[in-house]
Coordinates of C-alpha atoms in Angstrom, one line a residue:
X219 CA 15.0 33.6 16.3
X220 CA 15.3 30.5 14.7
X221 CA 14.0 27.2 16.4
X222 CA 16.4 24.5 17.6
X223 CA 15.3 21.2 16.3
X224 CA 16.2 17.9 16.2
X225 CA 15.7 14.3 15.7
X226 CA 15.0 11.1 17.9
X227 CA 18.0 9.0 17.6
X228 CA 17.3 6.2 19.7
X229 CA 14.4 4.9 22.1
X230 CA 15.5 2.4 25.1
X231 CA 11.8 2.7 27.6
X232 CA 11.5 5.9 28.7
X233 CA 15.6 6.5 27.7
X234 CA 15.8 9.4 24.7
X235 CA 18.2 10.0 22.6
X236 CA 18.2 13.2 20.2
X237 CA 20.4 14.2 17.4
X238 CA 20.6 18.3 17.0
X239 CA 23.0 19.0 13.8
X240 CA 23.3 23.0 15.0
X241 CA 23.1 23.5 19.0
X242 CA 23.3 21.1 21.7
X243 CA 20.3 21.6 24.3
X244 CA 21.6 22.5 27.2
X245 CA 21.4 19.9 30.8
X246 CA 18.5 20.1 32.2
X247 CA 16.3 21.5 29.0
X248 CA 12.8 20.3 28.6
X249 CA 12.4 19.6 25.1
X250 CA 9.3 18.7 23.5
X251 CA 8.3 15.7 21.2
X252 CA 5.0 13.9 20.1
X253 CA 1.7 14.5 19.5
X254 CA 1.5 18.3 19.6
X255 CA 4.4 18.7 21.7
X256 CA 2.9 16.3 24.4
X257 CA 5.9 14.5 25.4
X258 CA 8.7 16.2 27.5
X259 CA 12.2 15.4 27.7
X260 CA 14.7 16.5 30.0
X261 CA 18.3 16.4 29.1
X262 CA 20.4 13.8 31.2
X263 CA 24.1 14.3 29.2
X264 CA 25.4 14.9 26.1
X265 CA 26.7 11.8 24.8
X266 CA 28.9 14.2 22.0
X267 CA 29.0 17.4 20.0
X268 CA 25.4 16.1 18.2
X269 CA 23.5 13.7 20.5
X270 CA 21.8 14.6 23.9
X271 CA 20.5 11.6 26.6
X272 CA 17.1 12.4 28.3
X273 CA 14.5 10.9 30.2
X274 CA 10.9 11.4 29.1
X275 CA 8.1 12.2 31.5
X276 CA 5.4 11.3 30.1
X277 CA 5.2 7.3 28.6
X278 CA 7.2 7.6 25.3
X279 CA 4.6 5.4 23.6
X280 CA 3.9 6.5 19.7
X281 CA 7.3 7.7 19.2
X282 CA 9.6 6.8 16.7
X283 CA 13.1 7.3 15.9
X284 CA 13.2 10.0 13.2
X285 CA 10.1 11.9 14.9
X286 CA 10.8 15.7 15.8
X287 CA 12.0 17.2 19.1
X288 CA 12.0 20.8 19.6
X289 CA 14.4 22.7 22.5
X290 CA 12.9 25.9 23.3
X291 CA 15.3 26.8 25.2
X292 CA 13.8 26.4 29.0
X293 CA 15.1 24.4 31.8
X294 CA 13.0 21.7 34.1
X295 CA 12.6 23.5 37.6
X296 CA 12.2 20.8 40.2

């Protein structure tokens, strides 16, 4: 299976937004950016049929628009 990637869009404090050119990551995903995969992102809203809003849990410090976010397909359980 083929992973869904994307791209930082946009960095406002711990507000993330990602640009996925195939699949939207569904509300609620975790996705995974940084380091090694260090930073987690759940998915707030899609803003349209490309670009997902999340918040980061972990300090977003280091990242840069362009850098790599990975969905693999898991929601955050509360």
């Amino acid at each position: 299976m083929k992973e869904n990637t994307g791209h930082i869009h946009s960095i406002r404090s711990s507000v993330i937004d990602a640009y996925f050119p195939e699949k939207l990551p569904d509300i609620n995903n975790l996705l995974k950016t940084g380091k090694d995969g260090r930073v987690a992102i759940e998915v707030m809203t899609h803003l349209d049929n490309s670009v997902v809003r999340g918040i980061s849990l972990h300090p977003p410090q280091g990242l840069a628009r362009g850098d790599r976010v990975i969905d693999p397909g898991r929601r955050h359980e509360w």
